[in-house]
Amino acid sequence: AWLTSAARFEAALSLMPLEGAGARRRAAVLTYLAWLRRYADPQTAIVSLDEACKLATSDGDHGVAAIASLFYGLCRCYFGCR
């Protein structure tokens, strides 16, 4: 079920603008997507969370930035990244 959800989030990302008004929503979707994929593809999850952190921070969305940053750190810890 998680991978099906992830596929739907990926489809939604392809329809979202990369910058501007869609940046906040894109950051949130990237965060959800990364959390769903963290076990199936941890490296991609880490890259997605890094992008989500940058987008949320640049858009001033401190809530999404904090959650993405937390998940980023957890994924790096779980999967042995330094």
C-alpha positions as a printed Julia matrix, in Angstrom:
82×3 Matrix{Float64}:
  0.0    0.0     0.0
  2.88   2.38    0.75
  4.38   2.01   -2.71
  0.97   2.61   -4.32
  0.62   5.79   -2.29
  4.14   6.8    -3.26
  3.33   6.33   -6.94
  0.34   8.65   -6.55
  2.44  11.29   -4.81
  4.98  11.04   -7.65
  2.19  11.61  -10.17
  1.05  14.64   -8.19
  4.61  16.03   -8.13
  4.82  15.9   -11.91
  1.84  18.26  -12.07
  3.19  20.8    -9.58
  5.28  23.85  -10.42
  8.9   23.69   -9.27
  8.87  27.18   -7.76
  6.56  29.98   -6.8
  3.14  29.39   -5.31
  3.5   25.62   -5.53
  6.76  25.42   -3.58
  5.09  25.0    -0.19
  2.81  22.23   -1.38
  5.64  20.59   -3.34
  7.79  20.52   -0.18
  4.99  18.81    1.75
  4.41  16.22   -0.98
  8.15  15.51   -1.23
  8.2   14.93    2.52
  5.29  12.48    2.38
  6.79  10.72   -0.62
 10.18  10.34    1.02
  8.67   8.94    4.2
  6.71   6.37    2.19
  9.79   5.31    0.22
 12.31   5.36    3.08
 12.68   1.56    3.21
 12.25   0.74   -0.49
 14.66   3.44   -1.7
 16.42   5.2     1.18
 18.87   7.18   -0.96
 16.06   8.73   -3.02
 14.15   9.45    0.18
 17.15  11.36    1.56
 17.49  13.38   -1.65
 13.75  14.17   -1.64
 13.88  15.28    2.0
 16.86  17.51    1.3
 14.93  19.18   -1.53
 11.83  19.49    0.68
 13.88  21.2     3.41
 15.28  23.71    0.93
 11.89  24.45   -0.65
 10.09  24.84    2.67
 12.82  27.04    4.12
 12.91  29.29    1.05
  9.12  29.6     1.16
  9.1   30.37    4.89
  7.11  27.28    5.84
  8.87  26.47    9.1
  6.51  23.61    9.98
  7.19  21.58    6.85
 10.88  22.52    7.04
 11.07  21.16   10.59
  9.3   17.9     9.72
 11.38  17.37    6.57
 14.56  18.12    8.53
 13.59  15.64   11.26
 12.8   12.9     8.73
 16.03  13.73    6.84
 18.08  13.2    10.0
 16.23  10.01   10.91
 16.73   8.53    7.44
 20.43   9.39    7.47
 20.74   7.79   10.91
 18.73   4.66   10.01
 20.62   3.98    6.82
 24.14   4.77    7.98
 24.76   7.99    6.07
 27.31  10.37    7.55
